[in-house]
Coordinates of C-alpha atoms in Angstrom, one line a residue:
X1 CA -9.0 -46.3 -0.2
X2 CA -11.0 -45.7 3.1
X3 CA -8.2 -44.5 4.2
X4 CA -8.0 -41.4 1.8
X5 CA -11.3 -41.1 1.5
X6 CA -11.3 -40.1 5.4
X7 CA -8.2 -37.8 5.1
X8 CA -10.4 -36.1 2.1
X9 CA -13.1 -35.7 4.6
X10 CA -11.1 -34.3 6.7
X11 CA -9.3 -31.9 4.8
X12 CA -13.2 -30.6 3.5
X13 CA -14.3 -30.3 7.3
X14 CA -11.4 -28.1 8.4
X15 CA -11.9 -25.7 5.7
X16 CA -15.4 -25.2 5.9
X17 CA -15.0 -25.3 9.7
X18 CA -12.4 -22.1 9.0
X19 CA -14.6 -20.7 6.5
X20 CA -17.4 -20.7 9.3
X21 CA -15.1 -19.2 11.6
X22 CA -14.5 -16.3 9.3
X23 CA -17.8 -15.7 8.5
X24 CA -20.2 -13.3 10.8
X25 CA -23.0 -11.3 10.6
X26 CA -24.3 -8.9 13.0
X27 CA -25.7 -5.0 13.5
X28 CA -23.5 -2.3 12.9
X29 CA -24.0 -1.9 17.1
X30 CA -22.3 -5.5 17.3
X31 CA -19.3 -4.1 14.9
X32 CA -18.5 -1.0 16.9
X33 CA -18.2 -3.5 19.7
X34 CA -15.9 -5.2 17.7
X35 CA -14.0 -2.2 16.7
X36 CA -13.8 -0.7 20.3
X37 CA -12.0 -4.5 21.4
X38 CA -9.7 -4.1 18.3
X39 CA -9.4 -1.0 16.4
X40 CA -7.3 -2.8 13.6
X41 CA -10.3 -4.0 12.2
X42 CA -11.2 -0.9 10.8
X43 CA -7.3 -0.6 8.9
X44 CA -7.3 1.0 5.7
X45 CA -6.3 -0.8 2.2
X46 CA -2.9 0.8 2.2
X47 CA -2.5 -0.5 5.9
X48 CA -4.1 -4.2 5.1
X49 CA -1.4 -4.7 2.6
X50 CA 1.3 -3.8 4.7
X51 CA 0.4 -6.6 7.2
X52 CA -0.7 -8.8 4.9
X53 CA 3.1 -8.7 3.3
X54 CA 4.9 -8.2 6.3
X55 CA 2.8 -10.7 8.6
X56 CA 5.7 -14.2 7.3
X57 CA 8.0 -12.1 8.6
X58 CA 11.1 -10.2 7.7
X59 CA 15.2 -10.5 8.0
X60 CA 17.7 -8.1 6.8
X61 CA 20.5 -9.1 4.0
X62 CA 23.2 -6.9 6.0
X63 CA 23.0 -10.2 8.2
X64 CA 24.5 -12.3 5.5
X65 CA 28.0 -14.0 5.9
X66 CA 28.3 -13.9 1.9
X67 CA 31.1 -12.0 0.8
X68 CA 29.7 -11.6 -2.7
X69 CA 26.1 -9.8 -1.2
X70 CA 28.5 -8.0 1.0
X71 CA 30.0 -6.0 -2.2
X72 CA 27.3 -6.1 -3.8
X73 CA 25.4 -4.0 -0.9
X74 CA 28.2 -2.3 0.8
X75 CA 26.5 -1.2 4.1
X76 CA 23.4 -1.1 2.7
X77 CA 20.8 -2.9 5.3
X78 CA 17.9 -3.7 2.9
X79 CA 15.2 -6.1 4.3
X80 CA 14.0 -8.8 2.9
X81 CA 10.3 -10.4 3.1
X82 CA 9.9 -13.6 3.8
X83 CA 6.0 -13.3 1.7
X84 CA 8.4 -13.0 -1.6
X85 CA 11.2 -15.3 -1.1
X86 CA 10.0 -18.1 -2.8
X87 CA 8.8 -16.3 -6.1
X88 CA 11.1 -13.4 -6.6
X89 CA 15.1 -13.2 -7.0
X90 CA 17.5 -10.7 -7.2
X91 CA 15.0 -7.4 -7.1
X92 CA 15.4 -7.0 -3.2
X93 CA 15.5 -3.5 -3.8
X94 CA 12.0 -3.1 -6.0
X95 CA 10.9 -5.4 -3.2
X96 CA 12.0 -3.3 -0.2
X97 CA 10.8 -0.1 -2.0
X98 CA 7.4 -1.5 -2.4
X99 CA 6.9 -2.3 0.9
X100 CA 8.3 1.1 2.1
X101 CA 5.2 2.2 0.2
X102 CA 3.1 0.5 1.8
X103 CA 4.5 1.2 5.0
X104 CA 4.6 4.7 4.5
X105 CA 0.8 5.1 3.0
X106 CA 0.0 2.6 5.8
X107 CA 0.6 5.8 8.4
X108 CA -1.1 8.0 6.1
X109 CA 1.6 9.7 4.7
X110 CA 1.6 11.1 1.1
X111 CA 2.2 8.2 -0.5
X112 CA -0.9 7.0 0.7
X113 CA -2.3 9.6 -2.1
X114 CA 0.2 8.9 -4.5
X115 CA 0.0 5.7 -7.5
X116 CA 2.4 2.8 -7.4
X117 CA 4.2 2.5 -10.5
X118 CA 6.5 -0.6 -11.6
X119 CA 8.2 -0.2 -14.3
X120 CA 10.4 -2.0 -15.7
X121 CA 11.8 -4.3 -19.3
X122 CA 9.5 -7.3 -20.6
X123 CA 9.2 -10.2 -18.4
X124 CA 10.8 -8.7 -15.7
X125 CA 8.0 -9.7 -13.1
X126 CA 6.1 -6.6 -12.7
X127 CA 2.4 -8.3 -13.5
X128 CA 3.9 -11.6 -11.3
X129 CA 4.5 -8.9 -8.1
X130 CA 1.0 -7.6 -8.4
X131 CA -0.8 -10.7 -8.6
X132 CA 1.6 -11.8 -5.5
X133 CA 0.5 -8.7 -3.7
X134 CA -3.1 -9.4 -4.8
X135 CA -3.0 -12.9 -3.5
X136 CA -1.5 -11.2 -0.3
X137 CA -5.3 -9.8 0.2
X138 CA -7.2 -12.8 -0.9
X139 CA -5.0 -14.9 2.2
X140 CA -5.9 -12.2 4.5
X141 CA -8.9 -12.0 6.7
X142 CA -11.9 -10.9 5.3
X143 CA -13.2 -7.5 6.3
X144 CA -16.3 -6.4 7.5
X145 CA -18.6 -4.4 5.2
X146 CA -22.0 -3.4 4.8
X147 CA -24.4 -6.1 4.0
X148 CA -25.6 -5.2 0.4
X149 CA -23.2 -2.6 -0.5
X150 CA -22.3 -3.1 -3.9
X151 CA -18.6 -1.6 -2.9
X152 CA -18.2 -3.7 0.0
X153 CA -17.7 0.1 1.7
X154 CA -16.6 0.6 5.8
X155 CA -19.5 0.3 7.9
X156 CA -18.1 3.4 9.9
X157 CA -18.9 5.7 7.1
X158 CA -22.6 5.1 8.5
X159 CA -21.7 7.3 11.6
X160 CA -23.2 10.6 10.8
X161 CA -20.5 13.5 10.2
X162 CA -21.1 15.6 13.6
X163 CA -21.2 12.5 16.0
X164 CA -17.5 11.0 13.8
X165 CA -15.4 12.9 16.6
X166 CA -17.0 11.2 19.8
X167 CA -17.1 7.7 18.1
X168 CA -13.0 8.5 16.7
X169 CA -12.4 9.0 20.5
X170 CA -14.4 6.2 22.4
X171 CA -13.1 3.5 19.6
X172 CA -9.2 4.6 18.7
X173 CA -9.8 5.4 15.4
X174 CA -9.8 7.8 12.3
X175 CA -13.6 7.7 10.6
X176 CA -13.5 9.0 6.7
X177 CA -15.2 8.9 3.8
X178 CA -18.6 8.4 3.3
X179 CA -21.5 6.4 2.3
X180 CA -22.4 5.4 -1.4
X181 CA -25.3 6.6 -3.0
X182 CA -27.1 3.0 -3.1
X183 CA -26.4 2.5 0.6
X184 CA -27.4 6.4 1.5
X185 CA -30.9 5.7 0.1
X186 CA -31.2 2.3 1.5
X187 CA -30.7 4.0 4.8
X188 CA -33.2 6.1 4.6
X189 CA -36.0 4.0 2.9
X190 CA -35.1 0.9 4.2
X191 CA -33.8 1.8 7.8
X192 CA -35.3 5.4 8.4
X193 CA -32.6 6.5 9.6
X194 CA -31.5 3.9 12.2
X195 CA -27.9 3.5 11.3
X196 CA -27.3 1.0 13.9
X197 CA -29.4 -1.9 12.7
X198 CA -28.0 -1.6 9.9
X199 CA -26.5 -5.4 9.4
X200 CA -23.1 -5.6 8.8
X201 CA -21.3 -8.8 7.1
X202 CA -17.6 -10.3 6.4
X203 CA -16.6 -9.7 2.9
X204 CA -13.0 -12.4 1.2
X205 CA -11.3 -10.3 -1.2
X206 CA -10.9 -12.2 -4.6
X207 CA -9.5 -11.1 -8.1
X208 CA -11.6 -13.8 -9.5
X209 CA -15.1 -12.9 -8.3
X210 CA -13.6 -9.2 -8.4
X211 CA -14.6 -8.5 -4.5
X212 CA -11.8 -6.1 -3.0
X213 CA -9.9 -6.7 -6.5
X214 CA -10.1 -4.6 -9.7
X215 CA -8.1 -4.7 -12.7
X216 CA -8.3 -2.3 -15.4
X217 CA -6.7 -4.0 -18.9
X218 CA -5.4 -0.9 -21.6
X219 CA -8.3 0.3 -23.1
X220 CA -9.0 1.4 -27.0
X221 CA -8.1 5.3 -27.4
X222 CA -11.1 5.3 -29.9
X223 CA -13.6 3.9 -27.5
X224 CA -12.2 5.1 -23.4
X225 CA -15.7 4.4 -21.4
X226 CA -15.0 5.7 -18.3
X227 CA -17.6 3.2 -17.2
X228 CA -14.4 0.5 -16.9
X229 CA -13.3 2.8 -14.1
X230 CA -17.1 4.3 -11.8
X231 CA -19.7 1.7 -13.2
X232 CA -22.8 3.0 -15.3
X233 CA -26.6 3.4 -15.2
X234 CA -28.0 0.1 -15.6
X235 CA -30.4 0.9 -18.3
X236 CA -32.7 -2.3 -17.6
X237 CA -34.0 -0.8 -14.8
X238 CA -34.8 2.7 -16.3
X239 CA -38.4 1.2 -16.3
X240 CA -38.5 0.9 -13.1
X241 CA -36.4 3.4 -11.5
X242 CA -35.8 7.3 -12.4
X243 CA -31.9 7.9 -13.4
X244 CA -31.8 10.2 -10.3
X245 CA -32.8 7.0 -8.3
X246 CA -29.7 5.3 -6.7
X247 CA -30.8 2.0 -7.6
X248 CA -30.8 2.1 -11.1
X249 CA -26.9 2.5 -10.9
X250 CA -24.3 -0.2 -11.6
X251 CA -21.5 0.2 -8.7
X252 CA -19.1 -2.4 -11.2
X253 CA -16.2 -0.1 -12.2
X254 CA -12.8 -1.0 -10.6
X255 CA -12.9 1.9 -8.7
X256 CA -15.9 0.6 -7.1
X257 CA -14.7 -3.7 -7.3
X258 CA -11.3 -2.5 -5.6
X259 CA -12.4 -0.6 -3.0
X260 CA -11.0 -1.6 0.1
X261 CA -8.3 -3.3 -1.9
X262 CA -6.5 -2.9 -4.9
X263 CA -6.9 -1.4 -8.5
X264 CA -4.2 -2.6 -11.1
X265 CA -3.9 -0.4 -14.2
X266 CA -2.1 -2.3 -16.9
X267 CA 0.1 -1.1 -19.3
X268 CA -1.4 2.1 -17.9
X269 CA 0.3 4.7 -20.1
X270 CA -1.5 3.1 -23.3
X271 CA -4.5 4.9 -22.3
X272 CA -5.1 8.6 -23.1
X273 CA -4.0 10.4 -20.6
X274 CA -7.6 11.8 -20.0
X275 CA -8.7 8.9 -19.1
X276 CA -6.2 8.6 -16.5
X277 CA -7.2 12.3 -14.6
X278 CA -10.2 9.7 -12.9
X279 CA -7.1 7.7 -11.4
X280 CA -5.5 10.4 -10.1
X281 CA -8.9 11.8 -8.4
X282 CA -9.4 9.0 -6.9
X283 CA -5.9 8.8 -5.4
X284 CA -5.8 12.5 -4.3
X285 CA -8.7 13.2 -3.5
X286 CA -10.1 9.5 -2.5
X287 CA -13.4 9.9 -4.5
X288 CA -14.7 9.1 -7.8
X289 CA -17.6 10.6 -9.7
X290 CA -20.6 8.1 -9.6
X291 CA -22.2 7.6 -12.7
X292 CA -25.5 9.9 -14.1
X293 CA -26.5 12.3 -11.3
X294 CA -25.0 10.8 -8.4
X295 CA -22.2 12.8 -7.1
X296 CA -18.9 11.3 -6.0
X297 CA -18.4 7.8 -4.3
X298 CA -15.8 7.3 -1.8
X299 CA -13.3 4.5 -2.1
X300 CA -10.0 3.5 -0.2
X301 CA -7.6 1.7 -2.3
X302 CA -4.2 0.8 -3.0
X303 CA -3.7 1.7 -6.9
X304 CA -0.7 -0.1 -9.1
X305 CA 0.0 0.4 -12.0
X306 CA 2.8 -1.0 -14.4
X307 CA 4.2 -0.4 -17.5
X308 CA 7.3 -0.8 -19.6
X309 CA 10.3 1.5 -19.7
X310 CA 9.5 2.9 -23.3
X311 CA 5.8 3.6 -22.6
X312 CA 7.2 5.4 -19.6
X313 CA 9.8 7.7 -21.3
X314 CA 7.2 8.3 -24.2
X315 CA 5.1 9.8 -21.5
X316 CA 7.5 11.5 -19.2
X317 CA 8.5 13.6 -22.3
X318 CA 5.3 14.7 -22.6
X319 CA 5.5 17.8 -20.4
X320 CA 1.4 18.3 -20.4
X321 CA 1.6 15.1 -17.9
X322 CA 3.2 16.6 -15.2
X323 CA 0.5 16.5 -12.9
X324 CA 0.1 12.8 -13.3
X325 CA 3.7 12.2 -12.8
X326 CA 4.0 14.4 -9.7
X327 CA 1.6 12.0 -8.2
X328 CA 3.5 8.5 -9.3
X329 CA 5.9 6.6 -6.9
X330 CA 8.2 5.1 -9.6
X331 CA 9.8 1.5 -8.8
X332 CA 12.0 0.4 -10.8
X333 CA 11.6 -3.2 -11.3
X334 CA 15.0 -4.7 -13.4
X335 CA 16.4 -7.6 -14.3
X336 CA 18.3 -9.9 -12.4
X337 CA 21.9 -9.8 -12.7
X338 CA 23.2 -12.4 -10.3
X339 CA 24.0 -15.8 -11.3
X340 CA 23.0 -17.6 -7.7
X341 CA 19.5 -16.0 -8.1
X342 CA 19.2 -16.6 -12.2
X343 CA 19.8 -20.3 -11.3
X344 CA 16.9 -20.0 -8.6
X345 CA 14.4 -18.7 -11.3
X346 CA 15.0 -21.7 -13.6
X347 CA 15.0 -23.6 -10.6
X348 CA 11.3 -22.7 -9.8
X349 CA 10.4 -23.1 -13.3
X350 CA 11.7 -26.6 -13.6
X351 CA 9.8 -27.5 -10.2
X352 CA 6.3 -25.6 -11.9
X353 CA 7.0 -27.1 -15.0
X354 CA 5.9 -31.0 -16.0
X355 CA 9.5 -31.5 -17.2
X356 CA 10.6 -34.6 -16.2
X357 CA 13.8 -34.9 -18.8
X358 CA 17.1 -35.8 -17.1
X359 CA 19.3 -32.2 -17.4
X360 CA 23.5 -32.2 -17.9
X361 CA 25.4 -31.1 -14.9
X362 CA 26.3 -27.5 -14.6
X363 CA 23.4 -26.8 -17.6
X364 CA 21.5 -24.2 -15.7
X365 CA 24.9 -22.5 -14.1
X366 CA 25.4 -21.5 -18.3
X367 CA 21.9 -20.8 -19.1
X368 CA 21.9 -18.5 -16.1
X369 CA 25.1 -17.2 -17.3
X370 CA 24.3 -16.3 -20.9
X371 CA 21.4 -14.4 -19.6
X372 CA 22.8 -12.4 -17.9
X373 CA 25.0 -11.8 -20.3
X374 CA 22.8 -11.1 -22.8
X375 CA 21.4 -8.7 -20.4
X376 CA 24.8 -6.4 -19.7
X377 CA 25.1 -3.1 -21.5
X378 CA 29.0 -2.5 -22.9

């Protein structure tokens, strides 16, 4: 018993000896030092999901001695990542397209202002691919932010507009967007201007606690608060503060929990599609109105939504939607059709499972195949 008692101990000591690691706190002098020595640090969200996805690594199916993939693929060289493997089965194609995303919005190209969109039948594994991808984040390293900022925002947007050029070129890297209203006040009342003792802390994204995570759940057409989305004016602390006064507002929409991040819309298309023109300001134009009086608040994240293959045709033959569709990556995310990958879903869902029951030979080879079956069109 000592015995695992120790090995306990020791499992507890090396992870809050990690956590310590990851943990800092400095001045916002200390984090341009910081970014100078590694300009990576500042990445954007689309860019932090890239590398968090691609960071197990990556092969390419083309390499495959399998004659069967070989028809199945023709010359096609699609890559597979390793981060999925385990979880996901015959969708290499979704998978690769996702990423290519990723990779593209990762170089600032114009998916980069553009929404993710799986869609795809019932239980095909769209919601499963986006909490994978969200998990991708909360295994990353943390990222630095502004200590207090109720959007976790970059410190660089503290670098004053007319100096952003000099600091882009000493520290090898693009400066947008710009600071919050909360932290814009605090900066002046608080700081007096000094930007660069402003303290700067390292922020764990987590869906739970809803830091660098936000999810937006469909919403009643009758009653579309666009405070899910930009947060509100907290009205407890009308007595205290005016509603022009920055600190009377509540930064807790999933614009605002995401940023840095990701926002998941689901079942997106069963909102009104008024309520989705904030979603598509926010991935054009990378700004969302702040609530009351406020102006607009910046925020950088990756936005996914998901949806199934009726809600989507219902809304694509709506011809008023066309500027929400022009800015929508569609992936199409299908069901599996091959019987070596069927067998490895029921696989992972014995091993998850607390099944213990002995199972016939050659059970799961028909299971897999009456699926798929079932699945075929004539």
């Amino acid at each position: 018993m000592g015995t695992t008692i120790g090995s306990f101990a020791d499992i507890i000591g090396e992870d809050r000896k990690a956590r310590q690691e990851h943990s800092w706190t400095g001045s916002f002098l200390d984090y341009l030092e910081l970014v100078r020595q590694d300009p990576s640090i500042a990445k954007l969200a689309h860019a932090r999901l890239f590398e968090a996805v691609t960071k197990a690594g990556v092969t390419e199916l083309g390499e495959t001695d399998d004659p069967r993939l070989n028809r199945l693929f023709g010359d096609e060289r699609l890559k597979v990542y390793r981060y999925f493997e385990k979880d996901f089965f015959g969708i290499e194609r979704s998978l690769a397209q996702i990423v290519r995303y990723l990779h593209s919005a990762a170089l600032r190209g114009e998916e980069s202002r553009q929404v993710l969109y799986l869609m795809g039948p019932v239980g095909a594994g769209k919601s499963s691919l986006v909490v994978k991808l969200q998990r991708a984040l909360e295994e990353a390293e943390p990222v630095y932010a502004i200590d207090g900022c109720p959007i976790a925002e970059e410190p660089l947007h503290l670098v004053p507009v007319h100096l952003r050029r000099s600091f882009s070129d000493v520290l090898g890297v693009s400066i947008e967007g710009e600071l919050c209203p909360l932290c814009r006040h605090r900066l002046d009342t608080e700081f007096n201007g000094r930007y660069e003792d402003v303290p700067v802390v390292r922020v764990a994204f987590s869906r739970h606690r809803r830091q660098g995570i936000g999810v937006v759940p469909p919403v009643d057409p009758n009653n579309q608060d666009t405070s899910v989305l930009i947060g509100s004016v907290d009205i407890s602390k009308l007595d205290r503060f005016s509603e022009s006064d920055p600190r009377a507002l509540d930064l807790s929409g999933a614009f605002n929990v995401g940023n840095r991040g990701i926002v998941e819309f689901i079942e997106v298309f069963k909102n009104e599609p008024e309520y989705l023109h904030t979603m598509i300001t926010a991935t054009q134009e990378k700004f969302v109105p702040a609530p009351g009086r406020h102006g607009t608040v910046y925020v950088d994240c990756a936005i996914i939504a998901h949806s199934n293959e009726a809600e989507w045709q219902k809304f694509k033959a709506d011809h008023t939607n066309e500027a929400i569709m022009d800015r929508i990556v569609v992936v199409k995310v299908p069901y599996n059709l091959r019987l070596t990958e069927e067998i490895k879903i029921y696989e992972k869902m014995l091993r998850e499972s607390q099944f213990r029951a002995h199972i016939a030979p050659h059970t799961l080879e028909i299971a897999s195949m009456f699926a798929i079956l079932s699945r075929l069109e004539p």
